[in-house]
JSON list of C-alpha atoms in Angstrom, two decimals:
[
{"chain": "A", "resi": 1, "resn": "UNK", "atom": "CA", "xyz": [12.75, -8.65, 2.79]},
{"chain": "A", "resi": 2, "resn": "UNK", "atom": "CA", "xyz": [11.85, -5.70, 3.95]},
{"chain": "A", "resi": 3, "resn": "UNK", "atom": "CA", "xyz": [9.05, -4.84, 6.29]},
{"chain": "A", "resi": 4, "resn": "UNK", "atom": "CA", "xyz": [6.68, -1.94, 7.09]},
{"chain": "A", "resi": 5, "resn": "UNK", "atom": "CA", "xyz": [5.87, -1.40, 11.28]},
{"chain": "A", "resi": 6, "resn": "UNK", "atom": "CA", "xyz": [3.63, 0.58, 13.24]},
{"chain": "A", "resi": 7, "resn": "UNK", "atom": "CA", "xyz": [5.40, 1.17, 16.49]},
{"chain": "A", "resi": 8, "resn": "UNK", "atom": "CA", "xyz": [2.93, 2.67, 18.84]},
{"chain": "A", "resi": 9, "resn": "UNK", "atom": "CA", "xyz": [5.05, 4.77, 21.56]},
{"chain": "A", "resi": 10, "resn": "UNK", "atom": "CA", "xyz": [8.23, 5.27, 19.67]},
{"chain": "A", "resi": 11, "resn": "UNK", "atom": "CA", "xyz": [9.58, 8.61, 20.63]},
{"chain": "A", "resi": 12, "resn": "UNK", "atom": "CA", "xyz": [11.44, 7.16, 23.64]},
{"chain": "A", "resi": 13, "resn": "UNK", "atom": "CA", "xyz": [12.81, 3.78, 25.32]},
{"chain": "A", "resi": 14, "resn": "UNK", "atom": "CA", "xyz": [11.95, 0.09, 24.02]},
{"chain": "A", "resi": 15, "resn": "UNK", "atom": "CA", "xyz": [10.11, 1.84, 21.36]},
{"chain": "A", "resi": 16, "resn": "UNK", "atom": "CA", "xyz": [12.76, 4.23, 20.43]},
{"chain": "A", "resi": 17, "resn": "UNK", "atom": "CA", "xyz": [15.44, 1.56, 20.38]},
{"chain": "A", "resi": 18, "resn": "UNK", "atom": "CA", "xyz": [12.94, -0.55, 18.01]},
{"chain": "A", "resi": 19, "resn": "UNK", "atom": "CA", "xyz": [12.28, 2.29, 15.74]},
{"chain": "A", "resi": 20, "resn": "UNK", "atom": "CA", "xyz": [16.19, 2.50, 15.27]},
{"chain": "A", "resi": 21, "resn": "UNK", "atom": "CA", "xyz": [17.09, -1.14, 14.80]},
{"chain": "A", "resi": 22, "resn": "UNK", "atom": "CA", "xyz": [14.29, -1.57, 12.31]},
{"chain": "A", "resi": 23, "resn": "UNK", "atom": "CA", "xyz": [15.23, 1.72, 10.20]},
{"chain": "A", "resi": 24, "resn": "UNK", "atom": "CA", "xyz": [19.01, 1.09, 10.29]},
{"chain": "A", "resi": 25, "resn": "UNK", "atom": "CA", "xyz": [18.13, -2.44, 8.86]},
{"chain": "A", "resi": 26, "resn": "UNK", "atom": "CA", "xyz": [16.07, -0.81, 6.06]},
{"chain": "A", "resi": 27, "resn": "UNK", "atom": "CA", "xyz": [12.52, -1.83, 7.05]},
{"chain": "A", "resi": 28, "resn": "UNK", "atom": "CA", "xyz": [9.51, 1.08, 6.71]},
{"chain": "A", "resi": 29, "resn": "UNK", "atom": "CA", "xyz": [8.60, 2.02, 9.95]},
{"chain": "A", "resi": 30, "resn": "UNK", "atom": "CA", "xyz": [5.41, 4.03, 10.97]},
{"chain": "A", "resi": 31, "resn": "UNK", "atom": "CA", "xyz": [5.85, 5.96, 14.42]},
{"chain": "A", "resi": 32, "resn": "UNK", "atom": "CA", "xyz": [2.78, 6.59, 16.44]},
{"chain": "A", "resi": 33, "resn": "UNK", "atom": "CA", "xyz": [4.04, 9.04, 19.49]},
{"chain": "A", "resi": 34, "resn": "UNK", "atom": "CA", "xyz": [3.04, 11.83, 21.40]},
{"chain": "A", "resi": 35, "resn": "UNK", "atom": "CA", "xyz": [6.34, 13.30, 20.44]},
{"chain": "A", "resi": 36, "resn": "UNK", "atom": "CA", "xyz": [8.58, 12.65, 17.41]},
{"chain": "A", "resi": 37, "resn": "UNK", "atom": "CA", "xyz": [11.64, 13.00, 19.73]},
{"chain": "A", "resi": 38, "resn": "UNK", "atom": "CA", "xyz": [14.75, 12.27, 17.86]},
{"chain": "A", "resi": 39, "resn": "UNK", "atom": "CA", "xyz": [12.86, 10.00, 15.23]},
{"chain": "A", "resi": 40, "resn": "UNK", "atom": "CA", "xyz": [13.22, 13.01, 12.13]},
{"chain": "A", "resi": 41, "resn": "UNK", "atom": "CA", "xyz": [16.88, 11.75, 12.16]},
{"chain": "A", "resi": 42, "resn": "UNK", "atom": "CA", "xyz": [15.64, 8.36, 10.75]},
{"chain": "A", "resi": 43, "resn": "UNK", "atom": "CA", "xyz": [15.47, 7.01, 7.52]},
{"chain": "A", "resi": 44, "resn": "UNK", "atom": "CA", "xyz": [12.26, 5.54, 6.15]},
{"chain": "A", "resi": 45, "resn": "UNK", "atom": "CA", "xyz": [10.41, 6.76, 8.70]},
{"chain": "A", "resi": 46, "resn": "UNK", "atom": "CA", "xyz": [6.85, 8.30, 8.44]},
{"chain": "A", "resi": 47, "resn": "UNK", "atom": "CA", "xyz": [5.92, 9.97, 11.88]},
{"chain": "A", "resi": 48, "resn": "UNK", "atom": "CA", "xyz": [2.09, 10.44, 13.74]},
{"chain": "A", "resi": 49, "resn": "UNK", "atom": "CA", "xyz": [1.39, 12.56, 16.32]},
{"chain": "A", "resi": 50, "resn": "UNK", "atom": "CA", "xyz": [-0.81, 10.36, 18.77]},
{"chain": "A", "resi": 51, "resn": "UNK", "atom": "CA", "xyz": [-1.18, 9.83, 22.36]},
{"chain": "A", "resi": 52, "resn": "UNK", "atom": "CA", "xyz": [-2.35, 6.60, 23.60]},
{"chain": "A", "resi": 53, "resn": "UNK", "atom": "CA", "xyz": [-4.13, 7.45, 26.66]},
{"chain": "A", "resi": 54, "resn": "UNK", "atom": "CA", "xyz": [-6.33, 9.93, 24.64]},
{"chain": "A", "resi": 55, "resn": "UNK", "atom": "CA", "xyz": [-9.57, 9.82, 23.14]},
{"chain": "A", "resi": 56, "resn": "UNK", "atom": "CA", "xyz": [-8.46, 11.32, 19.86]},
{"chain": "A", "resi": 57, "resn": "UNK", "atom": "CA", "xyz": [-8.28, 9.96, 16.83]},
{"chain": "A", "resi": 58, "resn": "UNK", "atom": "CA", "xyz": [-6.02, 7.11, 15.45]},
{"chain": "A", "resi": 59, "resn": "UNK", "atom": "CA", "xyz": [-4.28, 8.49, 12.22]},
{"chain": "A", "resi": 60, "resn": "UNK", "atom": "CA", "xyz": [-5.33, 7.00, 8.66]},
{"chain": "A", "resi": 61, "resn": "UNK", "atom": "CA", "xyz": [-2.75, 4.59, 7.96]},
{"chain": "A", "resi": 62, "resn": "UNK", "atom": "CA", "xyz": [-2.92, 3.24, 4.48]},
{"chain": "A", "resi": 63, "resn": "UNK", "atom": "CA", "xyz": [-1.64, 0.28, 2.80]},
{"chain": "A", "resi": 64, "resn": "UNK", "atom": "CA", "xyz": [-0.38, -3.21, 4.32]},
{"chain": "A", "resi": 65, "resn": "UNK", "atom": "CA", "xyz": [1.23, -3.49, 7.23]},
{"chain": "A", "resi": 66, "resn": "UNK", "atom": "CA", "xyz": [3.66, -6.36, 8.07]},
{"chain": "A", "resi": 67, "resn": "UNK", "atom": "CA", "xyz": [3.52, -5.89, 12.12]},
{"chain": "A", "resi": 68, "resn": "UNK", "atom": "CA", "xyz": [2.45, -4.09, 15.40]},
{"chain": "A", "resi": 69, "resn": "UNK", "atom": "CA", "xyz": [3.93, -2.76, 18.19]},
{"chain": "A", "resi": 70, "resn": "UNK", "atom": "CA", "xyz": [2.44, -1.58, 20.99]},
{"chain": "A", "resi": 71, "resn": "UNK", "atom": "CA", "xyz": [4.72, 0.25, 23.73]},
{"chain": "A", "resi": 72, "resn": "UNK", "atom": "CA", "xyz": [2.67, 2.70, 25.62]},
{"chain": "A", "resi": 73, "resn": "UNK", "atom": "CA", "xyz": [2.58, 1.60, 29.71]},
{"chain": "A", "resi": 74, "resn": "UNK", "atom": "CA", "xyz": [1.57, 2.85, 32.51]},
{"chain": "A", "resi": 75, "resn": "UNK", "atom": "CA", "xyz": [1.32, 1.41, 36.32]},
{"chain": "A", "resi": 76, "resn": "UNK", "atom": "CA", "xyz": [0.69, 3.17, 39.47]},
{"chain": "A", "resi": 77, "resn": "UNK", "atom": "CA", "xyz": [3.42, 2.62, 42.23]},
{"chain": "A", "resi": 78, "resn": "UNK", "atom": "CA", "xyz": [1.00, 3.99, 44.85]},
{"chain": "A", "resi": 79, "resn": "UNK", "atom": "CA", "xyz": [0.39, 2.04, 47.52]},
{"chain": "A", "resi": 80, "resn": "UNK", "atom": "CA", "xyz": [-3.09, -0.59, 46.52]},
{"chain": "A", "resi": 81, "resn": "UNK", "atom": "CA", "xyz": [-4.86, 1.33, 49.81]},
{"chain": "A", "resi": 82, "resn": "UNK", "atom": "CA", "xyz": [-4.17, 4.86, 48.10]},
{"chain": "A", "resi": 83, "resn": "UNK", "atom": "CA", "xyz": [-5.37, 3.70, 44.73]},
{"chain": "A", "resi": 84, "resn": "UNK", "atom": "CA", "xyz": [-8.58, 5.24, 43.43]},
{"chain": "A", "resi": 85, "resn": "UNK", "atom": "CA", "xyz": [-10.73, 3.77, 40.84]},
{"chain": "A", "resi": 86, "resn": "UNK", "atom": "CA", "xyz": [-9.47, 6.78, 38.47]},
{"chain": "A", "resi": 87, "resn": "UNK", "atom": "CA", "xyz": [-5.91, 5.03, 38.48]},
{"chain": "A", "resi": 88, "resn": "UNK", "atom": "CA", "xyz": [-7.41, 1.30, 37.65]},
{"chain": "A", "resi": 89, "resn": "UNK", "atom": "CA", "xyz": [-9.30, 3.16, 34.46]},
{"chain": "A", "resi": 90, "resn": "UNK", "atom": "CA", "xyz": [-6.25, 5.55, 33.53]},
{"chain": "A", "resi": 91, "resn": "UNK", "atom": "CA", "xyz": [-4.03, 2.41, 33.44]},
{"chain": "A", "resi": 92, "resn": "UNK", "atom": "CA", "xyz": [-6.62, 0.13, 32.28]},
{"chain": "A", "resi": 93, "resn": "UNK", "atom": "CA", "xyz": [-7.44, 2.84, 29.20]},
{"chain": "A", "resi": 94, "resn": "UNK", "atom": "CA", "xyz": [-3.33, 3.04, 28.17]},
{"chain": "A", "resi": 95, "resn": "UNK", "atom": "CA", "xyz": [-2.79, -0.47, 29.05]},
{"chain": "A", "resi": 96, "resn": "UNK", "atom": "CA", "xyz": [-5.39, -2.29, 26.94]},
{"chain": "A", "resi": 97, "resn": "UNK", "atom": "CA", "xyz": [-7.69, -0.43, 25.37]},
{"chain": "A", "resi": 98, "resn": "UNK", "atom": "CA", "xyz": [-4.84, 1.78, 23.79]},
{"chain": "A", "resi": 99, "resn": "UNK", "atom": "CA", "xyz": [-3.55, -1.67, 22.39]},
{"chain": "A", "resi": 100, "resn": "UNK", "atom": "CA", "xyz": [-7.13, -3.28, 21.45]},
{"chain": "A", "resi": 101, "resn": "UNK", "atom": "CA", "xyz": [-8.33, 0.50, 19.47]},
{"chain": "A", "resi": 102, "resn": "UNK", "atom": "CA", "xyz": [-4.60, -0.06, 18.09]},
{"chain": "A", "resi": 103, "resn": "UNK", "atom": "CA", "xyz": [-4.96, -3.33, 16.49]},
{"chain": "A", "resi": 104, "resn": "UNK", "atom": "CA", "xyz": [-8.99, -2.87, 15.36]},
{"chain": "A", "resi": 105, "resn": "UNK", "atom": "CA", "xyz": [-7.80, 0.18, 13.78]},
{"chain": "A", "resi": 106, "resn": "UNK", "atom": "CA", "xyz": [-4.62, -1.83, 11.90]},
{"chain": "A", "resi": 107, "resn": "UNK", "atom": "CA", "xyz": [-6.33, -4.92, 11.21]},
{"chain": "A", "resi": 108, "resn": "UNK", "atom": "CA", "xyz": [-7.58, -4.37, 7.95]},
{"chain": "A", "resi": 109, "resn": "UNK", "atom": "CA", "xyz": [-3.97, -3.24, 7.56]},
{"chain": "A", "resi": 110, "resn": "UNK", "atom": "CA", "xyz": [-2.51, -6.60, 8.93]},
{"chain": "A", "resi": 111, "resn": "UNK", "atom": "CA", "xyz": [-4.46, -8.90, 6.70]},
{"chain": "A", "resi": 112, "resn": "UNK", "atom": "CA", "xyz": [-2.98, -6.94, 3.29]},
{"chain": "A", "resi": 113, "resn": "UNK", "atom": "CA", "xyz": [0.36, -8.36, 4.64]},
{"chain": "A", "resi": 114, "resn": "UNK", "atom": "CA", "xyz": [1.43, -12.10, 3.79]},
{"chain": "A", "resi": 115, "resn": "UNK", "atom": "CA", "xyz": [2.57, -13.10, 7.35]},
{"chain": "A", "resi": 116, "resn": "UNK", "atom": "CA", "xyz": [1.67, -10.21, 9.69]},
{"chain": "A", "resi": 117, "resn": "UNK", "atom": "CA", "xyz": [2.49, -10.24, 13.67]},
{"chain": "A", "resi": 118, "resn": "UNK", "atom": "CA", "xyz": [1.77, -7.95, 16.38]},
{"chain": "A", "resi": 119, "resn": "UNK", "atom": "CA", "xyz": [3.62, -7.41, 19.66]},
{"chain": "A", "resi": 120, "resn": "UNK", "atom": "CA", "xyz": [1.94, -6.02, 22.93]},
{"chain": "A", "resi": 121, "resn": "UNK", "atom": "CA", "xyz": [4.21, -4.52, 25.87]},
{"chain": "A", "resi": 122, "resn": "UNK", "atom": "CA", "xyz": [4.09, -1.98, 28.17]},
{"chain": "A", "resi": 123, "resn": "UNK", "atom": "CA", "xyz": [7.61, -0.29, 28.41]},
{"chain": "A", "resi": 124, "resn": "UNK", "atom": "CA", "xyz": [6.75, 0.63, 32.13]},
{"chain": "A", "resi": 125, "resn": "UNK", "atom": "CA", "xyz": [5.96, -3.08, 33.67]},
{"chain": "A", "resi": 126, "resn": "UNK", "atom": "CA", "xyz": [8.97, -4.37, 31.12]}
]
């Protein structure tokens, strides 16, 4: 059967490697990146410009949608003394509320779908 995914952060890595495997097995796949990278050369592939750790706005996606990924990740490697509060919210911003403005945004999406499932990751702590 074949499936239609939003994969948040697919222009590189885990993401990337998703967007393939999914595409080469014939499922729809909807790629939310900053970048479209080398995703043009895909097949059944409709591509979003969007940046997780902005403010902007999540693109209209329409019609129902049979799973989620989330890939974007960040993580400071300073040391914890050198941290500022400014990291904690950058991360914090990418890390969850990227994903929770993600899947508020798809829900309505989700519940069109018969068995819908959403992943959370970030590529960076992976």
């Amino acid at each position: 059967m074949i499936k239609r995914i939003v994969i948040v952060g697919a222009s590189k890595g885990i993401g990337n490697a998703l967007a393939r495997n999914l595409s080469n097995g014939g499922h729809s796949i909807v790629a939310l990146s900053r970048t479209a990278g080398d995703l043009a050369s895909l097949e059944n592939l409709d591509y979003h410009a969007f940046d997780a750790a902005e403010a902007g706005e999540f693109p209209e996606i329409n019609g129902a949608v049979d799973g989620v990924v989330y890939c974007p990740g960040t993580i400071n490697l300073k040391p914890f003394n050198r941290l500022t509060e400014k990291d904690f919210v950058e991360d914090f911003n990418v890390n969850v509320l990227g994903a929770v403005k993600t899947i508020q945004k798809l829900l309505p999406n989700l519940k069109e779908a018969k068995n819908p499932s959403i992943v959370l990751f970030g590529s960076v702590s992976v």
